[in-house]
XYZ file of C-alpha atoms in Angstrom:
691
model
C -12.387 -28.195 5.848
C -15.409 -27.219 3.780
C -16.019 -25.622 0.454
C -13.021 -26.985 -1.431
C -11.431 -30.346 -2.158
C -7.889 -30.697 -3.435
C -7.421 -33.228 -6.245
C -6.343 -36.630 -4.979
C -3.958 -39.181 -6.429
C -1.859 -36.661 -8.367
C 1.802 -37.655 -8.314
C 4.356 -34.991 -7.464
C 7.369 -34.612 -9.762
C 10.334 -36.789 -8.934
C 13.930 -35.612 -9.017
C 16.985 -37.758 -9.568
C 19.696 -37.800 -6.940
C 23.269 -37.099 -7.961
C 25.204 -36.909 -4.680
C 27.868 -34.213 -4.475
C 30.189 -34.078 -1.479
C 31.274 -30.863 0.218
C 33.920 -30.875 2.956
C 34.808 -27.857 5.076
C 36.489 -27.653 8.484
C 36.339 -31.453 8.723
C 32.572 -31.423 8.199
C 31.029 -33.371 5.316
C 27.784 -32.388 3.594
C 26.085 -34.376 0.844
C 23.969 -32.417 -1.624
C 21.864 -34.813 -3.712
C 20.345 -32.051 -5.821
C 23.281 -29.776 -6.580
C 22.984 -30.721 -10.257
C 19.807 -28.627 -10.531
C 21.991 -25.517 -10.892
C 22.490 -26.291 -14.597
C 20.201 -23.632 -16.053
C 20.528 -24.807 -19.657
C 20.205 -28.535 -18.896
C 17.090 -29.964 -20.573
C 16.478 -32.301 -17.619
C 16.459 -29.329 -15.254
C 14.087 -27.320 -17.433
C 11.785 -30.318 -17.798
C 11.721 -30.743 -14.026
C 10.781 -27.084 -13.516
C 8.037 -27.385 -16.127
C 6.778 -30.538 -14.396
C 6.533 -28.619 -11.130
C 4.469 -25.930 -12.839
C 2.192 -28.604 -14.318
C 1.794 -30.213 -10.881
C 0.924 -26.825 -9.400
C -1.672 -26.160 -12.090
C -3.220 -29.591 -11.603
C -3.417 -29.330 -7.809
C -4.831 -25.809 -7.988
C -7.112 -26.412 -10.969
C -10.133 -26.042 -8.691
C -9.078 -22.472 -7.881
C -9.071 -21.250 -11.473
C -12.285 -19.244 -11.111
C -11.122 -17.877 -7.769
C -7.779 -16.811 -9.248
C -9.534 -14.998 -12.063
C -11.868 -13.356 -9.577
C -8.961 -12.267 -7.386
C -7.051 -10.929 -10.378
C -10.023 -8.888 -11.569
C -10.613 -7.603 -8.023
C -7.038 -6.411 -7.611
C -6.887 -5.021 -11.142
C -10.235 -3.324 -10.530
C -8.783 -1.303 -7.654
C -6.174 0.244 -9.924
C -7.012 3.467 -11.684
C -5.797 2.327 -15.078
C -5.567 5.804 -16.554
C -3.458 7.665 -14.037
C -0.367 9.790 -13.683
C 2.164 10.611 -11.004
C 2.352 13.972 -9.273
C 4.589 16.184 -11.451
C 7.771 17.640 -9.996
C 9.817 20.496 -11.431
C 13.530 20.213 -12.130
C 15.698 22.558 -14.189
C 12.758 24.208 -15.949
C 10.713 21.091 -16.755
C 7.834 19.319 -15.054
C 8.397 15.544 -15.017
C 5.743 12.884 -14.517
C 4.808 9.303 -15.359
C 1.408 8.313 -16.684
C -0.409 5.075 -17.369
C -2.910 4.476 -20.140
C -6.014 2.357 -19.744
C -5.362 -1.327 -20.389
C -1.611 -0.810 -20.759
C 0.941 -2.671 -18.647
C 3.755 -0.146 -18.617
C 4.374 3.539 -17.866
C 4.830 6.430 -20.267
C 7.574 8.847 -19.145
C 6.713 12.473 -19.923
C 7.616 16.103 -19.287
C 6.347 19.627 -19.959
C 8.429 22.785 -20.295
C 7.997 25.454 -17.578
C 4.214 25.111 -17.250
C 1.857 22.178 -16.735
C -0.249 23.794 -19.450
C 2.561 23.331 -21.985
C 2.567 20.633 -24.642
C 3.449 17.144 -23.441
C 6.757 15.646 -24.510
C 6.894 11.851 -24.376
C 10.423 10.857 -23.457
C 9.830 7.071 -23.432
C 6.738 4.933 -23.985
C 7.599 1.649 -22.323
C 4.505 -0.026 -23.796
C 5.851 0.412 -27.325
C 9.379 -0.482 -26.277
C 8.173 -3.719 -24.630
C 6.330 -5.043 -27.676
C 7.501 -8.578 -28.437
C 9.121 -9.104 -25.033
C 7.906 -11.388 -22.232
C 9.713 -9.174 -19.719
C 10.716 -5.535 -20.067
C 11.950 -3.031 -17.515
C 13.131 0.549 -17.976
C 15.547 1.405 -15.184
C 17.159 4.762 -14.465
C 16.374 7.808 -16.614
C 18.579 10.905 -16.378
C 18.341 14.135 -18.411
C 21.405 16.224 -19.313
C 21.913 19.745 -17.931
C 20.795 21.368 -21.207
C 17.563 19.312 -21.084
C 18.191 17.915 -24.562
C 19.532 14.408 -23.926
C 18.164 11.387 -22.081
C 20.287 8.499 -20.790
C 18.246 5.423 -19.845
C 18.713 1.738 -19.056
C 16.739 -1.303 -20.203
C 16.509 -4.941 -19.069
C 14.544 -7.320 -21.321
C 15.294 -10.565 -19.456
C 14.771 -9.914 -15.754
C 18.317 -10.735 -14.682
C 19.082 -7.093 -13.829
C 21.740 -6.816 -16.531
C 20.900 -3.584 -18.318
C 21.826 -1.869 -21.543
C 22.494 1.890 -21.485
C 21.032 3.923 -24.355
C 20.656 7.591 -25.295
C 17.884 9.650 -26.851
C 17.893 13.135 -28.310
C 14.814 14.742 -26.749
C 14.768 17.503 -29.379
C 14.783 15.300 -32.492
C 13.430 12.116 -30.922
C 16.316 10.095 -32.344
C 17.851 7.190 -30.429
C 21.645 7.262 -30.638
C 23.245 4.219 -32.289
C 25.459 3.205 -29.388
C 24.237 0.813 -26.695
C 26.483 0.091 -23.733
C 25.827 -3.435 -22.481
C 26.189 -5.128 -19.092
C 25.573 -2.121 -16.869
C 23.796 -1.482 -13.565
C 20.241 -0.284 -14.126
C 20.115 2.459 -11.523
C 23.420 4.279 -11.824
C 23.965 7.024 -14.417
C 25.455 10.510 -14.050
C 25.791 13.223 -16.680
C 28.716 15.624 -16.510
C 28.054 19.348 -16.951
C 29.291 19.317 -20.572
C 26.125 17.579 -21.847
C 28.119 14.878 -23.601
C 29.911 12.845 -20.922
C 28.164 10.085 -18.972
C 29.433 7.926 -16.114
C 28.010 4.438 -15.571
C 28.608 1.200 -13.640
C 29.764 -1.927 -15.462
C 28.797 -5.373 -14.151
C 30.886 -8.487 -13.704
C 28.967 -11.055 -15.758
C 29.841 -13.922 -13.402
C 29.050 -12.388 -10.017
C 26.649 -9.769 -11.483
C 28.262 -7.247 -9.152
C 28.898 -3.705 -10.313
C 32.676 -3.443 -10.071
C 33.852 -0.632 -12.368
C 32.873 2.981 -13.146
C 33.339 3.997 -16.785
C 33.209 7.287 -18.669
C 31.484 7.503 -22.048
C 31.356 10.401 -24.498
C 28.107 10.541 -26.444
C 28.454 9.666 -30.116
C 31.641 7.660 -29.688
C 32.299 3.929 -29.846
C 31.689 2.386 -26.367
C 34.835 0.301 -26.862
C 36.745 3.571 -26.470
C 35.187 4.294 -23.046
C 37.541 4.998 -20.147
C 37.474 3.200 -16.791
C 37.748 5.776 -13.987
C 37.387 3.514 -10.957
C 37.567 -0.196 -10.142
C 36.409 -1.645 -6.842
C 39.051 -4.192 -5.809
C 37.171 -5.479 -2.751
C 34.279 -7.620 -3.947
C 32.487 -7.238 -0.613
C 31.543 -3.693 -1.651
C 28.687 -2.504 -3.854
C 29.357 0.607 -5.938
C 27.396 3.360 -7.646
C 27.705 6.724 -9.371
C 25.449 9.782 -9.079
C 25.240 13.582 -9.380
C 24.853 15.627 -6.193
C 21.679 17.668 -5.683
C 23.794 20.827 -6.042
C 24.861 19.560 -9.500
C 28.435 20.595 -8.677
C 29.840 17.108 -8.155
C 29.746 13.625 -9.588
C 30.042 11.111 -6.774
C 31.197 7.504 -6.664
C 30.318 5.478 -3.594
C 31.564 2.118 -2.381
C 29.384 0.527 0.276
C 29.532 -2.667 2.339
C 26.069 -2.972 3.864
C 25.975 -1.752 7.480
C 29.794 -1.938 7.687
C 31.747 0.580 5.623
C 31.374 3.452 3.140
C 33.693 5.476 0.933
C 32.907 8.382 -1.410
C 34.926 9.868 -4.265
C 34.053 13.236 -5.818
C 34.789 14.994 -9.101
C 33.584 18.433 -10.156
C 30.972 17.912 -12.875
C 32.505 20.609 -15.108
C 35.773 18.674 -15.231
C 34.686 15.198 -16.395
C 38.156 14.022 -17.433
C 39.655 14.916 -14.053
C 40.470 12.576 -11.196
C 38.010 11.573 -8.488
C 39.200 12.457 -4.974
C 38.404 10.449 -1.860
C 36.151 12.321 0.577
C 37.208 10.217 3.605
C 38.923 6.800 3.300
C 36.995 3.634 4.140
C 37.400 1.908 7.473
C 35.773 -1.113 9.038
C 32.622 -0.255 11.005
C 32.543 3.313 9.719
C 29.764 4.571 7.462
C 28.797 7.988 6.153
C 26.654 9.695 3.541
C 26.961 13.273 2.360
C 25.050 16.188 0.890
C 26.805 19.148 -0.727
C 25.388 22.549 0.213
C 26.901 25.920 -0.778
C 30.516 25.832 0.507
C 30.259 22.815 2.792
C 29.089 19.246 3.126
C 26.587 17.835 5.564
C 27.608 14.335 6.660
C 25.437 11.656 8.268
C 27.718 9.175 10.007
C 27.773 6.298 12.480
C 31.263 7.350 13.646
C 30.970 6.834 17.416
C 27.209 6.988 16.822
C 25.451 3.663 16.013
C 22.143 5.439 15.255
C 23.972 8.167 13.299
C 24.667 11.828 14.013
C 24.872 14.863 11.746
C 28.193 16.594 11.014
C 29.388 19.330 8.673
C 32.735 20.054 7.066
C 34.175 22.740 4.739
C 34.017 21.925 1.046
C 37.806 22.113 0.719
C 38.530 20.080 3.866
C 36.579 16.844 3.728
C 38.769 14.730 6.016
C 37.177 13.394 9.180
C 39.449 15.553 11.357
C 37.545 18.608 10.049
C 34.036 17.314 10.766
C 32.057 19.289 13.341
C 28.980 17.936 15.075
C 25.662 19.589 14.208
C 23.298 17.113 15.886
C 24.425 14.496 18.416
C 23.719 10.782 18.534
C 20.618 9.538 20.386
C 20.171 5.997 21.642
C 16.450 5.884 20.900
C 16.378 7.648 17.513
C 17.857 6.362 14.251
C 18.596 8.946 11.513
C 18.158 7.410 8.055
C 18.185 10.324 5.599
C 18.486 14.094 5.153
C 17.127 16.676 2.710
C 18.862 20.060 2.464
C 17.183 23.337 1.475
C 18.490 26.914 1.545
C 16.805 27.734 4.850
C 15.884 24.338 6.240
C 17.223 20.872 6.898
C 14.883 17.866 7.066
C 15.896 14.632 8.775
C 14.136 11.304 8.325
C 14.256 9.566 11.707
C 12.893 6.366 13.213
C 11.729 5.981 16.806
C 9.706 3.114 18.302
C 9.358 1.550 14.845
C 7.695 4.664 13.395
C 9.054 7.148 10.839
C 9.389 10.801 11.823
C 10.210 13.927 9.835
C 12.189 16.564 11.731
C 12.438 20.092 10.304
C 15.306 22.368 11.380
C 15.403 26.077 10.558
C 18.936 27.211 9.657
C 18.270 30.826 10.712
C 16.796 30.507 14.189
C 18.032 26.938 14.877
C 14.535 25.926 16.001
C 13.182 22.512 15.084
C 9.945 20.540 15.220
C 8.442 17.232 14.119
C 5.673 17.008 11.544
C 2.584 15.527 13.199
C 0.633 12.611 11.753
C -2.921 11.489 12.544
C -2.565 7.715 12.861
C -0.896 5.463 15.410
C 0.656 3.207 12.753
C 1.968 4.897 9.589
C 4.912 5.509 7.279
C 6.243 8.871 6.139
C 9.355 9.836 4.186
C 10.690 12.636 1.955
C 9.481 12.532 -1.642
C 11.239 14.175 -4.610
C 12.774 17.516 -3.571
C 15.217 18.653 -6.316
C 15.131 22.390 -5.492
C 17.144 24.153 -2.765
C 15.323 27.460 -3.229
C 12.000 26.608 -1.616
C 10.376 26.421 1.789
C 8.118 23.580 0.598
C 8.955 20.015 1.594
C 7.252 17.328 -0.449
C 6.724 14.172 1.580
C 4.893 10.856 1.249
C 2.503 9.447 3.805
C 0.713 6.111 4.011
C -0.625 3.660 6.546
C -2.145 0.208 6.422
C -5.539 1.879 5.876
C -4.497 5.104 4.066
C -3.497 4.887 0.377
C -0.190 6.420 -0.688
C -0.465 10.199 -0.298
C 1.852 13.042 -1.280
C 1.831 16.345 0.600
C 3.445 19.718 0.049
C 4.406 21.072 3.468
C 5.292 24.704 4.163
C 8.227 24.501 6.559
C 7.658 28.071 7.819
C 3.900 28.024 8.450
C 3.664 24.233 9.018
C 0.643 24.094 6.712
C 0.275 21.019 4.533
C -1.576 20.456 1.279
C -2.566 17.035 -0.019
C -1.394 17.059 -3.640
C -2.234 13.494 -4.618
C -3.594 10.349 -3.046
C -3.594 7.082 -4.979
C -7.171 6.384 -5.976
C -8.384 2.949 -4.938
C -11.356 1.878 -7.024
C -13.576 -1.160 -6.669
C -15.698 0.204 -3.838
C -12.885 0.600 -1.303
C -13.947 2.563 1.784
C -11.131 3.454 4.143
C -13.353 3.690 7.213
C -14.272 0.002 6.910
C -10.772 -1.027 8.017
C -8.661 -0.434 11.091
C -4.998 -0.874 11.984
C -3.172 -1.212 15.276
C 0.269 -1.673 16.780
C 0.945 -4.552 19.180
C 4.094 -5.446 21.108
C 4.920 -9.133 21.573
C 7.300 -10.077 24.386
C 9.567 -12.758 22.914
C 11.569 -15.495 24.617
C 14.521 -13.324 25.707
C 12.251 -10.610 27.125
C 12.561 -8.181 24.191
C 9.378 -6.512 22.922
C 8.849 -6.895 19.157
C 6.386 -4.550 17.383
C 3.640 -5.967 15.182
C 1.660 -3.810 12.742
C -1.776 -5.121 11.866
C -4.768 -4.340 9.656
C -8.198 -5.952 9.438
C -11.779 -5.168 8.585
C -13.797 -3.546 11.334
C -16.034 -5.961 13.170
C -13.472 -8.743 13.310
C -13.853 -10.619 16.573
C -10.772 -11.581 18.508
C -12.080 -15.064 19.235
C -9.382 -17.088 17.504
C -11.503 -17.836 14.448
C -9.755 -15.470 12.019
C -7.264 -16.565 9.378
C -4.137 -14.433 9.797
C -1.237 -13.859 7.404
C 1.979 -12.860 9.189
C 4.724 -11.269 7.077
C 8.329 -10.357 7.873
C 11.713 -9.715 6.243
C 14.277 -9.151 8.989
C 17.625 -8.746 7.203
C 20.176 -6.169 5.982
C 18.852 -3.540 8.377
C 15.863 -3.044 6.071
C 12.845 -1.800 7.987
C 9.419 -3.019 6.913
C 7.364 0.132 7.360
C 3.565 -0.292 7.589
C 2.039 0.953 4.342
C -1.073 0.575 2.221
C -1.405 -2.406 -0.106
C -4.626 -2.490 -2.123
C -4.080 -6.166 -2.987
C -4.416 -7.175 0.666
C -8.035 -5.966 0.620
C -8.942 -9.187 -1.196
C -7.866 -11.102 1.902
C -9.246 -8.627 4.445
C -12.675 -8.716 2.816
C -12.642 -12.496 3.187
C -11.973 -12.349 6.897
C -8.172 -12.367 6.993
C -6.062 -10.308 9.360
C -2.779 -9.117 7.855
C 0.165 -8.460 10.165
C 3.817 -7.425 9.826
C 6.251 -8.658 12.479
C 9.063 -6.102 12.787
C 11.592 -8.731 13.802
C 15.229 -8.139 14.642
C 17.473 -7.914 11.606
C 15.676 -4.805 10.397
C 16.329 -1.360 11.830
C 12.885 -0.376 13.090
C 14.269 0.175 16.595
C 17.685 1.493 15.598
C 21.065 -0.030 14.866
C 20.915 -2.345 17.872
C 17.797 -3.966 16.325
C 19.891 -4.922 13.318
C 22.925 -5.982 15.357
C 20.727 -8.352 17.337
C 19.496 -10.003 14.133
C 22.461 -10.841 11.920
C 25.671 -12.895 11.915
C 25.883 -14.794 15.220
C 22.543 -13.320 16.290
C 20.634 -14.377 13.159
C 18.463 -16.909 14.994
C 16.806 -14.046 16.874
C 15.061 -13.189 13.589
C 13.525 -16.668 13.441
C 12.648 -16.854 17.118
C 11.067 -13.396 17.025
C 8.811 -14.435 14.153
C 7.801 -17.683 15.830
C 7.128 -15.914 19.119
C 5.054 -13.260 17.346
C 2.983 -16.046 15.805
C 2.471 -17.669 19.196
C 1.585 -14.283 20.703
C -1.141 -13.737 18.096
C -2.568 -17.172 18.880
C -2.409 -16.516 22.625
C -4.187 -13.160 22.190
C -6.966 -14.912 20.207
C -6.376 -13.145 16.915
C -6.125 -16.584 15.302
C -5.291 -20.245 15.940
C -2.614 -22.559 14.593
C -5.185 -23.988 12.187
C -5.630 -20.534 10.631
C -2.138 -19.018 10.959
C -0.147 -18.392 7.760
C 3.346 -17.035 7.149
C 4.921 -15.202 4.227
C 8.353 -13.800 3.392
C 10.483 -13.311 0.303
C 14.184 -13.439 -0.597
C 15.983 -13.107 2.764
C 12.476 -13.240 4.205
C 12.187 -16.547 2.350
C 15.158 -17.773 4.377
C 13.098 -16.824 7.418
C 10.250 -18.981 6.085
C 12.648 -21.895 5.579
C 13.951 -21.553 9.120
C 10.560 -21.332 10.829
C 9.167 -24.419 9.081
C 12.194 -26.365 10.307
C 11.973 -24.971 13.840
C 8.199 -24.921 14.362
C 6.405 -26.672 11.503
C 3.361 -27.270 13.717
C 2.657 -23.554 14.236
C 1.606 -22.751 10.675
C -1.270 -24.032 8.573
C 0.380 -22.664 5.445
C 3.570 -20.878 4.399
C 4.395 -18.920 1.237
C 8.135 -18.596 0.576
C 8.815 -16.163 -2.265
C 12.153 -16.459 -4.121
C 13.668 -17.862 -0.902
C 17.368 -17.775 -0.013
C 17.547 -21.222 1.599
C 20.898 -22.854 0.767
C 23.018 -20.565 2.912
C 26.238 -22.582 3.223
C 26.610 -23.574 -0.437
C 25.749 -20.120 -1.743
C 27.970 -18.240 0.691
C 30.818 -20.625 -0.137
C 30.662 -19.777 -3.854
C 32.170 -16.350 -4.534
C 31.031 -16.541 -8.180
C 27.344 -16.400 -7.219
C 25.808 -12.903 -7.335
C 25.661 -11.120 -3.967
C 27.778 -13.677 -2.074
C 30.908 -11.661 -1.298
C 28.968 -8.499 -0.518
C 27.067 -10.330 2.206
C 29.784 -11.938 4.294
C 29.066 -9.398 7.040
C 25.363 -10.236 6.959
C 25.465 -14.035 7.115
C 29.109 -14.924 7.586
C 31.949 -16.360 5.530
C 31.968 -20.181 5.502
C 35.768 -20.087 5.243
C 35.692 -19.130 8.931
C 34.943 -22.221 11.043
C 32.760 -20.532 13.675
C 30.733 -18.714 11.024
C 30.355 -21.909 8.989
C 29.061 -23.832 11.987
C 26.580 -21.143 12.981
C 25.205 -20.820 9.431
C 24.884 -24.569 9.136
C 22.898 -24.697 12.371
C 20.025 -22.739 10.764
C 20.452 -23.021 6.962
C 16.988 -24.178 5.803
C 18.262 -26.576 3.143
C 20.778 -28.222 5.462
C 18.226 -28.668 8.229
C 15.366 -30.332 6.360
C 14.439 -33.453 8.334
C 12.098 -36.441 8.222
C 9.059 -34.856 9.841
C 5.728 -33.226 9.088
C 5.796 -29.826 7.406
C 2.946 -27.350 6.875
C 1.255 -26.681 3.547
C 3.726 -24.717 1.454
C 3.862 -22.670 -1.736
C 7.350 -21.797 -2.991
C 8.033 -19.352 -5.848
C 11.037 -18.485 -7.996
C 12.036 -16.963 -11.344
C 14.280 -18.817 -13.778
C 16.322 -15.655 -14.433
C 16.577 -14.574 -10.794
C 19.914 -12.819 -10.263
C 19.533 -12.276 -6.517
C 18.506 -15.739 -5.324
C 19.253 -18.268 -8.027
C 16.279 -20.457 -9.021
C 18.156 -23.621 -8.029
C 18.080 -22.773 -4.318
C 14.296 -23.141 -3.970
C 14.360 -25.951 -6.554
C 16.786 -28.004 -4.440
C 14.885 -27.164 -1.261
C 11.580 -28.344 -2.724
C 13.212 -31.558 -3.963
C 14.685 -32.302 -0.547
C 11.412 -31.493 1.206
C 9.573 -33.862 -1.131
C 12.073 -36.580 -0.283
C 11.977 -36.237 3.510
C 8.651 -34.781 4.645
C 6.355 -37.301 6.315
C 3.049 -35.429 6.003
C 0.401 -35.344 3.302
C 0.264 -31.563 3.220
C 0.684 -29.595 0.025
C 4.094 -28.670 -1.340
C 3.689 -26.543 -4.444
C 6.409 -24.895 -6.516
C 5.664 -22.045 -8.945
C 8.413 -21.062 -11.379
C 8.124 -17.979 -13.569
C 10.085 -19.094 -16.621
C 10.255 -15.551 -18.068
C 11.207 -13.401 -15.064
C 13.700 -12.824 -12.289
C 13.764 -11.816 -8.648
C 10.996 -9.229 -8.847
C 8.568 -11.382 -10.800
C 6.584 -10.194 -13.807
C 7.398 -6.719 -15.132
C 3.900 -5.617 -16.118
C 1.641 -3.986 -13.531
C -1.183 -6.447 -14.316
C 0.899 -9.604 -14.844
C 2.257 -9.152 -11.332
C -1.301 -9.379 -10.013
C -1.744 -12.788 -11.637
C 1.169 -14.075 -9.558
C -0.389 -12.557 -6.445
C -3.742 -14.191 -7.287
C -2.073 -17.621 -7.197
C -0.780 -16.950 -3.697
C -4.058 -15.638 -2.334
C -5.946 -18.536 -3.918
C -3.575 -20.941 -2.156
C -4.382 -19.353 1.212
C -8.114 -19.137 0.597
C -8.316 -22.720 -0.640
C -6.605 -23.858 2.556
C -9.323 -21.955 4.413
C -12.025 -23.555 2.267
C -13.032 -20.097 0.986
C -13.010 -20.277 -2.786
C -16.216 -18.377 -3.515
């Protein structure tokens, strides 16, 4: 390897062993590093700081490269910019950024874009004095005078709910603590707000409360409590504004909605259709009926409708049938049109249906690999659909589309500065045949002129869990790798929903290993097709995708020259056995419940932490945040400690801990790029490309 030498003779941090025994179903596990879960323990904090010091020492030779990468990525961002305005209830709403500032300014204008600007919130001023600061949901009352908003100043996703008078500019004295950041609904009386309260142990939203503005939050009224801790809950206002809705949702398993007319905030919520196992639905109120998307006898979903006064399933009538090769993910209702977001062959489609003549068509797109989805469409009374479009070579674009004439107008495309020229890059879609004969799609982007002779470094990314599809989209940061000869690829492995519900079913619970095998086989396919070689193949995934990284380095450590595992979920058995840990109970249907012997044994057979062995591992960079609420910092910390103990190679094992942030990393738009620069520098240093 040329061009860069890693420092030699630097000692990695050592971690004390304190064996803890776990016994389940007659099986004994010893966890020598369980004690690292003591967040306030000085020894733990000192260990994490030592890991950061070790990282900085080992990567000291990349300091100039990191700064260069940071300035490159920052230089592609139009610092003074604003979002495309949208109109709702007489006001145009938009978000703008000021040059040199980290955070957004939330604004609006009355009736006309020529009107005077009203600043609702300036997050830059609000964030002064904080290491981390995030404004969550922002909702305006029906009379346009009041703003409810949430704030998290730690990064643990525990928000405070506050209120602002948009006429006087005054912030109301009451702050409601320990709430979900994304769930607020105003009633029609302009004084009542519904919100979700969090359990401070599990960090799950578990209750819906009603607050009257100007009153003591201790007098708030609980209107719903979710008794089944496998369900996530939320509250919202329907697009029609007529109803406040409460939903309970177990991912990919079960759904239940409750509705209350918004002009009767002290009334009782009524169940739309009771929950059942393996029965999901979502709804949209329209005039005197509801449209319902459901997987009832339809794994890829079908569209139903039901009278407003008769919401029970026995009254549902089919509008569009189920199709085996098309997955329906969303719907947008207008007065004269219905738009469905569908997925076929791992590509998004937008289907427009005319209510009057019943005719339908699909919006056409110019590229072979792309992503498209509905944007913000708050108005029923329009024939204009606003949708987003992007690809791995096309920056995020927003179009207004006339659903009658099928004419489209590009309203805004994210400007990419720094000399970016779209025609210098190309993307393609490949299909890798994996070990059980299934074809797995791979989306790929690289700079034109790249030769498929095996000499290219290639970064392969995947997620593969919860039915979340990784749609191919533009990422200006990746240009820093592409311009240095990298190919960037996304493996659409099973566990997502790119090829419909069956793609998810084949990648979770007792089929979870398909996710890992798919990724490995995609890597081998790319080597076989001469896009790269093992010596230049890199892997990346985060959170549940970090579990994927942990699994593939255990299964095929020889296939990768380097692996980046971001905030990785790696201690599957211990975490899923502890119902007090955030997310655990809500994910039994994703990973399994260790209380069940068969599920315990299957999870143990792949759990990255439990399967670390004495053998050679690839170069690795692991990241976490001390305040992570999704994957607790101690999971990657224990994993790194165990890897240090058992690995037999002399490859790098680096651990980067953000001591001021949580699962999503730094909150500022520029600070985030510094974290990304560390990762890219790690890859480029392994390639010997630090200039």
